[in-house]
Amino acid sequence: MLLSTHISPFARPLYVMLKPIGAVCNLRCKYCYYLEKKGLYPQVKDYVMSDEILERFIEQYLNSQTMEQVLFTWHGGETLMRNKSFYEKALNLQRKYGRGRHIDNCIQTNGTLLTDDWCKFFKDNNFLVGISVDGPQHCHDVYRKTRDNRPSFYNVMKGLSLLKKHNVEFNIMGVVNDYNVNYPLEFYNFFKSIDCRYIQFAPIVEQVDGAITPWCVPSGKWGNFLIAIFDEWVKQDVGEYYIQYFDSTLANWVGVQPGICTLAKTCGHAGVMEFNGDVYACDHFVYPEYKIGNIHTQTLTEMMYSDKQLNFGNNKFDKLPKQCKECDYLFACYGECPKNRIIKTASGEDGLNYLCEGYYKFFKHVAPYMNFMKDELDNKRPPSNVMEAIRNGVLK
């Protein structure tokens, strides 16, 4: 991040997210795109990663890294449906194969299974915990339900309080949908009220049988959502609260790699490995046609630098429609995530991003502020000076 002290996103080593429990979860969030992945393995009864695959992955992953600082990301399903002994084993293997390198661990959870014991473990082992919260209760409980359709907000907040109790470093991932997109400032202020300094949010764009689902965020409203939060943040919170979308937008303005793959020129550097060792091009492309191999027969390096994976990454830019390549904000967006390129351009060309209208509206609105912050950075001054410029009427 340009504005934070977290791990730099500008170096891009080989990165593979790990799915130790596959598509298994204790919740049934309406918009979840991952539970359906069980269908890839219809004969499987137990979706847990074996010790043999875990060790093979950790050895190969560490051997593939060219930097001294290495990040492991544990994702679900629900990661805490694997017991603590699994992660203790992983840490031992990291020490065994790490050759003294600095190793960080990040784990994503829905928060409902957190306990004092889990939080003590995360604190003792310096885990960064990502927790999924979709805003205040009336927003969160719309789609994030239990298997028997009960709301999950209370249990998530209980888990969050335990993370705070044990001083575990955490950040928030909020999914933006057709409901909470209407409450941008309430959404933002809620995260501030729980003292979350690092905020990520992701818009829902999903199809079922070729039709946009009801919970998808409307494109125009997505732009309004970003603008409303940005206007609040840029006046008073720059340097205090770190919002991934705004940091990444500024990174593109400055001309360095953004901290989010969707806004990068190319992708394909972030794969995902399933419980059985199958490796796919991306977490959002876990489909048979995007499988790049299996760790039993190929190394992670061979798979992630294969022609198939490199073409997947380069296609993010190469297959943009003409409208995108002629857009004033191409440098800030690069067509966003390929999974969202599901509509036609005005001229009838395929491949326009469903969220194009919203992003264009956002980039146009923030351009003066981004230009100012870029100039501050170019002159080795803090971008947070933008707040004083607004107060003094230099920017409106």
GROMACS .gro file of C-alpha atoms in nm:
model
  396
    1MET     CA    1   0.000   0.000   0.000
    2LEU     CA    2   0.122   0.349  -0.071
    3LEU     CA    3  -0.027   0.485   0.248
    4SER     CA    4   0.043   0.206   0.494
    5THR     CA    5   0.327   0.005   0.642
    6HIS     CA    6   0.189  -0.335   0.541
    7ILE     CA    7   0.380  -0.569   0.310
    8SER     CA    8   0.456  -0.397  -0.017
    9PRO     CA    9   0.226  -0.506  -0.299
   10PHE     CA   10   0.466  -0.384  -0.563
   11ALA     CA   11   0.690  -0.691  -0.558
   12ARG     CA   12   0.502  -0.978  -0.719
   13PRO     CA   13   0.651  -1.317  -0.635
   14LEU     CA   14   0.481  -1.645  -0.718
   15TYR     CA   15   0.169  -1.661  -0.505
   16VAL     CA   16  -0.072  -1.951  -0.455
   17MET     CA   17  -0.365  -1.938  -0.213
   18LEU     CA   18  -0.431  -2.256  -0.019
   19LYS     CA   19  -0.773  -2.421   0.032
   20PRO     CA   20  -0.719  -2.668   0.318
   21ILE     CA   21  -1.089  -2.754   0.355
   22GLY     CA   22  -1.200  -2.705  -0.004
   23ALA     CA   23  -1.553  -2.575  -0.057
   24VAL     CA   24  -1.675  -2.663   0.293
   25CYS     CA   25  -1.832  -2.399   0.517
   26ASN     CA   26  -2.057  -2.372   0.821
   27LEU     CA   27  -2.244  -2.077   0.665
   28ARG     CA   28  -2.463  -2.058   0.358
   29CYS     CA   29  -2.413  -1.705   0.230
   30LYS     CA   30  -2.657  -1.645  -0.052
   31TYR     CA   31  -2.399  -1.496  -0.285
   32CYS     CA   32  -2.119  -1.747  -0.221
   33TYR     CA   33  -1.952  -1.850  -0.546
   34TYR     CA   34  -1.739  -2.122  -0.391
   35LEU     CA   35  -1.965  -2.385  -0.236
   36GLU     CA   36  -2.063  -2.501  -0.583
   37LYS     CA   37  -1.702  -2.613  -0.637
   38LYS     CA   38  -1.784  -2.935  -0.454
   39GLY     CA   39  -1.941  -3.031  -0.785
   40LEU     CA   40  -1.591  -3.061  -0.934
   41TYR     CA   41  -1.528  -3.358  -0.708
   42PRO     CA   42  -1.854  -3.556  -0.694
   43GLN     CA   43  -1.690  -3.877  -0.567
   44VAL     CA   44  -1.516  -3.708  -0.274
   45LYS     CA   45  -1.661  -3.746   0.075
   46ASP     CA   46  -1.388  -3.580   0.277
   47TYR     CA   47  -1.265  -3.246   0.142
   48VAL     CA   48  -0.968  -3.214   0.377
   49MET     CA   49  -0.612  -3.170   0.263
   50SER     CA   50  -0.382  -3.459   0.348
   51ASP     CA   51  -0.061  -3.413   0.543
   52GLU     CA   52   0.132  -3.535   0.240
   53ILE     CA   53  -0.015  -3.266   0.012
   54LEU     CA   54   0.036  -3.000   0.279
   55GLU     CA   55   0.405  -3.083   0.309
   56ARG     CA   56   0.453  -3.105  -0.066
   57PHE     CA   57   0.293  -2.762  -0.108
   58ILE     CA   58   0.493  -2.590   0.166
   59GLU     CA   59   0.824  -2.733   0.043
   60GLN     CA   60   0.755  -2.634  -0.319
   61TYR     CA   61   0.608  -2.297  -0.231
   62LEU     CA   62   0.909  -2.196  -0.024
   63ASN     CA   63   1.152  -2.329  -0.284
   64SER     CA   64   0.979  -2.121  -0.552
   65GLN     CA   65   1.018  -1.789  -0.369
   66THR     CA   66   1.286  -1.540  -0.466
   67MET     CA   67   1.231  -1.298  -0.177
   68GLU     CA   68   1.324  -1.328   0.187
   69GLN     CA   69   0.971  -1.244   0.299
   70VAL     CA   70   0.713  -1.512   0.214
   71LEU     CA   71   0.336  -1.493   0.258
   72PHE     CA   72   0.106  -1.794   0.302
   73THR     CA   73  -0.266  -1.731   0.257
   74TRP     CA   74  -0.519  -1.979   0.396
   75HIS     CA   75  -0.865  -1.953   0.247
   76GLY     CA   76  -1.195  -2.140   0.240
   77GLY     CA   77  -1.464  -2.252   0.249
   78GLU     CA   78  -1.428  -2.187   0.619
   79THR     CA   79  -1.066  -2.230   0.722
   80LEU     CA   80  -1.143  -2.288   1.091
   81MET     CA   81  -1.322  -2.611   1.007
   82ARG     CA   82  -0.971  -2.757   1.004
   83ASN     CA   83  -0.851  -2.798   1.360
   84LYS     CA   84  -0.563  -2.612   1.516
   85SER     CA   85  -0.327  -2.911   1.490
   86PHE     CA   86  -0.340  -2.878   1.109
   87TYR     CA   87  -0.207  -2.523   1.124
   88GLU     CA   88   0.048  -2.616   1.391
   89LYS     CA   89   0.175  -2.881   1.151
   90ALA     CA   90   0.190  -2.620   0.875
   91LEU     CA   91   0.399  -2.387   1.092
   92ASN     CA   92   0.640  -2.669   1.172
   93LEU     CA   93   0.677  -2.743   0.802
   94GLN     CA   94   0.734  -2.374   0.727
   95ARG     CA   95   1.018  -2.374   0.977
   96LYS     CA   96   1.155  -2.699   0.833
   97TYR     CA   97   1.169  -2.573   0.472
   98GLY     CA   98   1.196  -2.198   0.530
   99ARG     CA   99   1.574  -2.183   0.564
  100GLY     CA  100   1.546  -1.891   0.805
  101ARG     CA  101   1.329  -1.673   0.585
  102HIS     CA  102   1.067  -1.441   0.731
  103ILE     CA  103   0.730  -1.613   0.687
  104ASP     CA  104   0.392  -1.445   0.732
  105ASN     CA  105   0.055  -1.615   0.748
  106CYS     CA  106  -0.280  -1.466   0.657
  107ILE     CA  107  -0.604  -1.656   0.717
  108GLN     CA  108  -0.955  -1.564   0.601
  109THR     CA  109  -1.252  -1.662   0.816
  110ASN     CA  110  -1.619  -1.579   0.857
  111GLY     CA  111  -1.542  -1.530   1.226
  112THR     CA  112  -1.820  -1.745   1.369
  113LEU     CA  113  -1.590  -2.024   1.491
  114LEU     CA  114  -1.331  -1.804   1.662
  115THR     CA  115  -1.255  -1.892   2.025
  116ASP     CA  116  -1.007  -1.775   2.287
  117ASP     CA  117  -0.791  -2.073   2.196
  118TRP     CA  118  -0.788  -1.987   1.825
  119CYS     CA  119  -0.713  -1.621   1.894
  120LYS     CA  120  -0.427  -1.703   2.130
  121PHE     CA  121  -0.283  -1.928   1.859
  122PHE     CA  122  -0.309  -1.651   1.599
  123LYS     CA  123  -0.149  -1.399   1.831
  124ASP     CA  124   0.134  -1.631   1.935
  125ASN     CA  125   0.212  -1.708   1.571
  126ASN     CA  126   0.163  -1.358   1.425
  127PHE     CA  127  -0.124  -1.444   1.191
  128LEU     CA  128  -0.308  -1.166   1.012
  129VAL     CA  129  -0.676  -1.258   1.028
  130GLY     CA  130  -0.912  -1.145   0.755
  131ILE     CA  131  -1.271  -1.148   0.874
  132SER     CA  132  -1.577  -1.122   0.652
  133VAL     CA  133  -1.831  -0.861   0.759
  134ASP     CA  134  -2.078  -0.692   0.525
  135GLY     CA  135  -2.141  -0.386   0.741
  136PRO     CA  136  -2.381  -0.320   1.027
  137GLN     CA  137  -2.630  -0.587   1.128
  138HIS     CA  138  -2.911  -0.494   0.891
  139CYS     CA  139  -2.661  -0.514   0.602
  140HIS     CA  140  -2.463  -0.817   0.711
  141ASP     CA  141  -2.758  -1.044   0.786
  142VAL     CA  142  -2.929  -0.997   0.450
  143TYR     CA  143  -2.715  -1.266   0.285
  144ARG     CA  144  -2.473  -1.405   0.544
  145LYS     CA  145  -2.685  -1.676   0.703
  146THR     CA  146  -2.624  -2.010   0.872
  147ARG     CA  147  -2.717  -2.343   0.717
  148ASP     CA  148  -3.058  -2.325   0.886
  149ASN     CA  149  -3.109  -1.965   0.766
  150ARG     CA  150  -3.031  -1.788   1.094
  151PRO     CA  151  -2.844  -1.453   1.094
  152SER     CA  152  -2.471  -1.466   1.166
  153PHE     CA  153  -2.391  -1.107   1.270
  154TYR     CA  154  -2.392  -1.168   1.646
  155ASN     CA  155  -2.150  -1.461   1.621
  156VAL     CA  156  -1.920  -1.269   1.388
  157MET     CA  157  -1.906  -0.974   1.627
  158LYS     CA  158  -1.834  -1.212   1.913
  159GLY     CA  159  -1.542  -1.352   1.715
  160LEU     CA  160  -1.418  -1.002   1.635
  161SER     CA  161  -1.425  -0.908   2.004
  162LEU     CA  162  -1.207  -1.212   2.078
  163LEU     CA  163  -0.953  -1.102   1.816
  164LYS     CA  164  -0.937  -0.763   1.986
  165LYS     CA  165  -0.914  -0.919   2.331
  166HIS     CA  166  -0.602  -1.109   2.225
  167ASN     CA  167  -0.460  -0.818   2.020
  168VAL     CA  168  -0.465  -1.018   1.699
  169GLU     CA  169  -0.399  -0.812   1.387
  170PHE     CA  170  -0.704  -0.821   1.163
  171ASN     CA  171  -0.860  -0.656   0.864
  172ILE     CA  172  -1.212  -0.658   0.724
  173MET     CA  173  -1.342  -0.788   0.394
  174GLY     CA  174  -1.688  -0.656   0.314
  175VAL     CA  175  -1.886  -0.782   0.018
  176VAL     CA  176  -2.090  -0.511  -0.153
  177ASN     CA  177  -2.425  -0.629  -0.285
  178ASP     CA  178  -2.756  -0.492  -0.407
  179TYR     CA  179  -2.863  -0.405  -0.050
  180ASN     CA  180  -2.567  -0.258   0.138
  181VAL     CA  181  -2.456  -0.058  -0.168
  182ASN     CA  182  -2.734   0.183  -0.067
  183TYR     CA  183  -2.566   0.257   0.269
  184PRO     CA  184  -2.205   0.356   0.188
  185LEU     CA  185  -2.141   0.591   0.479
  186GLU     CA  186  -2.316   0.367   0.728
  187PHE     CA  187  -2.101   0.081   0.591
  188TYR     CA  188  -1.779   0.283   0.625
  189ASN     CA  189  -1.857   0.434   0.963
  190PHE     CA  190  -1.945   0.094   1.102
  191PHE     CA  191  -1.594  -0.032   1.025
  192LYS     CA  192  -1.447   0.279   1.179
  193SER     CA  193  -1.661   0.225   1.490
  194ILE     CA  194  -1.507  -0.120   1.542
  195ASP     CA  195  -1.158   0.029   1.492
  196CYS     CA  196  -1.080  -0.151   1.169
  197ARG     CA  197  -0.796   0.044   1.009
  198TYR     CA  198  -0.750  -0.175   0.700
  199ILE     CA  199  -1.066  -0.213   0.498
  200GLN     CA  200  -1.123  -0.416   0.185
  201PHE     CA  201  -1.447  -0.453   0.000
  202ALA     CA  202  -1.548  -0.643  -0.308
  203PRO     CA  203  -1.849  -0.596  -0.536
  204ILE     CA  204  -2.066  -0.898  -0.608
  205VAL     CA  205  -2.102  -0.979  -0.977
  206GLU     CA  206  -2.237  -1.328  -1.031
  207GLN     CA  207  -2.440  -1.510  -1.294
  208VAL     CA  208  -2.661  -1.818  -1.273
  209ASP     CA  209  -2.736  -1.983  -1.606
  210GLY     CA  210  -2.618  -1.670  -1.785
  211ALA     CA  211  -2.844  -1.432  -1.591
  212ILE     CA  212  -2.726  -1.170  -1.342
  213THR     CA  213  -2.826  -1.270  -0.990
  214PRO     CA  214  -3.056  -1.043  -0.782
  215TRP     CA  215  -2.783  -0.981  -0.524
  216CYS     CA  216  -2.535  -0.833  -0.773
  217VAL     CA  217  -2.440  -0.471  -0.714
  218PRO     CA  218  -2.578  -0.238  -0.986
  219SER     CA  219  -2.290  -0.077  -1.174
  220GLY     CA  220  -2.399   0.284  -1.130
  221LYS     CA  221  -2.461   0.233  -0.760
  222TRP     CA  222  -2.115   0.077  -0.726
  223GLY     CA  223  -1.966   0.403  -0.851
  224ASN     CA  224  -2.181   0.606  -0.613
  225PHE     CA  225  -2.079   0.379  -0.324
  226LEU     CA  226  -1.708   0.430  -0.392
  227ILE     CA  227  -1.751   0.805  -0.434
  228ALA     CA  228  -1.946   0.850  -0.111
  229ILE     CA  229  -1.684   0.668   0.095
  230PHE     CA  230  -1.396   0.836  -0.087
  231ASP     CA  231  -1.537   1.184  -0.019
  232GLU     CA  232  -1.554   1.103   0.352
  233TRP     CA  233  -1.209   0.946   0.359
  234VAL     CA  234  -1.023   1.207   0.157
  235LYS     CA  235  -1.141   1.490   0.383
  236GLN     CA  236  -1.043   1.340   0.718
  237ASP     CA  237  -0.905   0.985   0.710
  238VAL     CA  238  -0.607   0.972   0.472
  239GLY     CA  239  -0.320   0.808   0.655
  240GLU     CA  240  -0.548   0.687   0.933
  241TYR     CA  241  -0.771   0.437   0.754
  242TYR     CA  242  -0.638   0.232   0.465
  243ILE     CA  243  -0.891   0.137   0.200
  244GLN     CA  244  -0.756  -0.105  -0.053
  245TYR     CA  245  -0.943   0.038  -0.352
  246PHE     CA  246  -0.818   0.390  -0.285
  247ASP     CA  247  -0.458   0.282  -0.223
  248SER     CA  248  -0.462   0.077  -0.542
  249THR     CA  249  -0.613   0.360  -0.746
  250LEU     CA  250  -0.339   0.592  -0.625
  251ALA     CA  251  -0.078   0.328  -0.709
  252ASN     CA  252  -0.202   0.318  -1.068
  253TRP     CA  253  -0.202   0.698  -1.080
  254VAL     CA  254   0.160   0.698  -0.968
  255GLY     CA  255   0.251   0.419  -1.210
  256VAL     CA  256   0.340   0.137  -0.972
  257GLN     CA  257   0.179  -0.202  -0.921
  258PRO     CA  258  -0.152  -0.176  -0.735
  259GLY     CA  259  -0.220  -0.387  -0.429
  260ILE     CA  260  -0.523  -0.552  -0.586
  261CYS     CA  261  -0.506  -0.781  -0.888
  262THR     CA  262  -0.834  -0.661  -1.038
  263LEU     CA  263  -0.684  -0.317  -1.111
  264ALA     CA  264  -0.351  -0.447  -1.241
  265LYS     CA  265  -0.262  -0.453  -1.611
  266THR     CA  266  -0.213  -0.830  -1.610
  267CYS     CA  267  -0.308  -1.107  -1.372
  268GLY     CA  268  -0.229  -1.476  -1.333
  269HIS     CA  269   0.032  -1.435  -1.061
  270ALA     CA  270  -0.213  -1.549  -0.790
  271GLY     CA  271  -0.322  -1.909  -0.827
  272VAL     CA  272  -0.519  -2.129  -0.591
  273MET     CA  273  -0.460  -2.487  -0.480
  274GLU     CA  274  -0.752  -2.709  -0.383
  275PHE     CA  275  -0.751  -2.966  -0.102
  276ASN     CA  276  -0.642  -3.246  -0.340
  277GLY     CA  277  -0.350  -3.060  -0.498
  278ASP     CA  278  -0.531  -2.934  -0.809
  279VAL     CA  279  -0.406  -2.587  -0.903
  280TYR     CA  280  -0.627  -2.335  -1.083
  281ALA     CA  281  -0.550  -2.005  -1.252
  282CYS     CA  282  -0.734  -1.792  -0.995
  283ASP     CA  283  -0.976  -1.817  -0.704
  284HIS     CA  284  -1.253  -1.688  -0.933
  285PHE     CA  285  -1.168  -1.930  -1.213
  286VAL     CA  286  -1.190  -2.267  -1.041
  287TYR     CA  287  -1.336  -2.439  -1.346
  288PRO     CA  288  -1.201  -2.742  -1.535
  289GLU     CA  289  -1.083  -2.532  -1.829
  290TYR     CA  290  -0.869  -2.317  -1.596
  291LYS     CA  291  -0.699  -2.603  -1.414
  292ILE     CA  292  -0.325  -2.574  -1.473
  293GLY     CA  293  -0.214  -2.898  -1.310
  294ASN     CA  294  -0.174  -3.092  -0.989
  295ILE     CA  295   0.106  -3.072  -0.737
  296HIS     CA  296   0.155  -3.449  -0.755
  297THR     CA  297   0.271  -3.434  -1.115
  298GLN     CA  298   0.406  -3.079  -1.160
  299THR     CA  299   0.582  -2.825  -0.945
  300LEU     CA  300   0.416  -2.498  -0.851
  301THR     CA  301   0.681  -2.315  -1.052
  302GLU     CA  302   0.608  -2.521  -1.363
  303MET     CA  303   0.235  -2.460  -1.332
  304MET     CA  304   0.240  -2.091  -1.244
  305TYR     CA  305   0.489  -2.006  -1.518
  306SER     CA  306   0.337  -2.236  -1.778
  307ASP     CA  307   0.229  -2.096  -2.115
  308LYS     CA  308  -0.132  -2.160  -2.019
  309GLN     CA  309  -0.107  -1.951  -1.701
  310LEU     CA  310   0.099  -1.676  -1.861
  311ASN     CA  311  -0.155  -1.648  -2.144
  312PHE     CA  312  -0.434  -1.631  -1.886
  313GLY     CA  313  -0.260  -1.341  -1.716
  314ASN     CA  314  -0.176  -1.152  -2.036
  315ASN     CA  315  -0.528  -1.193  -2.172
  316LYS     CA  316  -0.649  -0.956  -1.903
  317PHE     CA  317  -0.509  -0.670  -2.111
  318ASP     CA  318  -0.475  -0.826  -2.455
  319LYS     CA  319  -0.844  -0.915  -2.486
  320LEU     CA  320  -0.984  -0.581  -2.378
  321PRO     CA  321  -1.241  -0.438  -2.618
  322LYS     CA  322  -1.155  -0.128  -2.818
  323GLN     CA  323  -1.371   0.090  -2.592
  324CYS     CA  324  -1.152   0.001  -2.295
  325LYS     CA  325  -0.823   0.053  -2.477
  326GLU     CA  326  -0.935   0.401  -2.583
  327CYS     CA  327  -1.069   0.496  -2.237
  328ASP     CA  328  -0.912   0.786  -2.049
  329TYR     CA  329  -0.895   0.570  -1.738
  330LEU     CA  330  -0.750   0.254  -1.888
  331PHE     CA  331  -0.439   0.301  -1.670
  332ALA     CA  332  -0.653   0.305  -1.355
  333CYS     CA  333  -0.874   0.007  -1.434
  334TYR     CA  334  -0.736  -0.219  -1.709
  335GLY     CA  335  -1.084  -0.359  -1.753
  336GLU     CA  336  -1.099  -0.477  -1.390
  337CYS     CA  337  -1.148  -0.850  -1.324
  338PRO     CA  338  -1.194  -1.070  -1.635
  339LYS     CA  339  -1.471  -1.263  -1.460
  340ASN     CA  340  -1.684  -0.947  -1.471
  341ARG     CA  341  -1.643  -0.882  -1.845
  342ILE     CA  342  -1.986  -1.008  -1.933
  343ILE     CA  343  -2.158  -0.727  -2.124
  344LYS     CA  344  -2.120  -0.567  -2.466
  345THR     CA  345  -1.981  -0.227  -2.552
  346ALA     CA  346  -2.194   0.039  -2.719
  347SER     CA  347  -2.066  -0.088  -3.054
  348GLY     CA  348  -2.164  -0.446  -2.974
  349GLU     CA  349  -1.818  -0.581  -2.893
  350ASP     CA  350  -1.798  -0.848  -2.623
  351GLY     CA  351  -1.585  -0.816  -2.311
  352LEU     CA  352  -1.696  -0.496  -2.140
  353ASN     CA  353  -1.691  -0.508  -1.762
  354TYR     CA  354  -2.032  -0.519  -1.594
  355LEU     CA  355  -1.907  -0.252  -1.349
  356CYS     CA  356  -1.765  -0.019  -1.616
  357GLU     CA  357  -2.022   0.257  -1.561
  358GLY     CA  358  -1.949   0.268  -1.189
  359TYR     CA  359  -1.573   0.261  -1.221
  360TYR     CA  360  -1.570   0.534  -1.485
  361LYS     CA  361  -1.784   0.754  -1.262
  362PHE     CA  362  -1.550   0.690  -0.967
  363PHE     CA  363  -1.223   0.753  -1.153
  364LYS     CA  364  -1.355   1.074  -1.307
  365HIS     CA  365  -1.463   1.199  -0.964
  366VAL     CA  366  -1.135   1.120  -0.785
  367ALA     CA  367  -0.900   1.237  -1.062
  368PRO     CA  368  -0.826   1.584  -0.911
  369TYR     CA  369  -0.748   1.433  -0.572
  370MET     CA  370  -0.536   1.156  -0.719
  371ASN     CA  371  -0.344   1.408  -0.928
  372PHE     CA  372  -0.274   1.611  -0.614
  373MET     CA  373  -0.161   1.310  -0.411
  374LYS     CA  374   0.057   1.189  -0.698
  375ASP     CA  375   0.228   1.529  -0.707
  376GLU     CA  376   0.286   1.512  -0.332
  377LEU     CA  377   0.444   1.168  -0.363
  378ASP     CA  378   0.654   1.277  -0.661
  379ASN     CA  379   0.791   1.556  -0.443
  380LYS     CA  380   0.847   1.326  -0.146
  381ARG     CA  381   0.565   1.476   0.056
  382PRO     CA  382   0.290   1.280   0.230
  383PRO     CA  383  -0.029   1.228   0.025
  384SER     CA  384  -0.225   1.304   0.341
  385ASN     CA  385  -0.157   1.671   0.260
  386VAL     CA  386  -0.465   1.641   0.041
  387MET     CA  387  -0.681   1.695   0.350
  388GLU     CA  388  -0.524   2.034   0.419
  389ALA     CA  389  -0.563   2.127   0.053
  390ILE     CA  390  -0.934   2.056   0.079
  391ARG     CA  391  -0.967   2.255   0.402
  392ASN     CA  392  -0.786   2.549   0.240
  393GLY     CA  393  -1.004   2.542  -0.069
  394VAL     CA  394  -0.725   2.434  -0.305
  395LEU     CA  395  -0.939   2.129  -0.384
  396LYS     CA  396  -1.316   2.117  -0.356
   0.00000   0.00000   0.00000
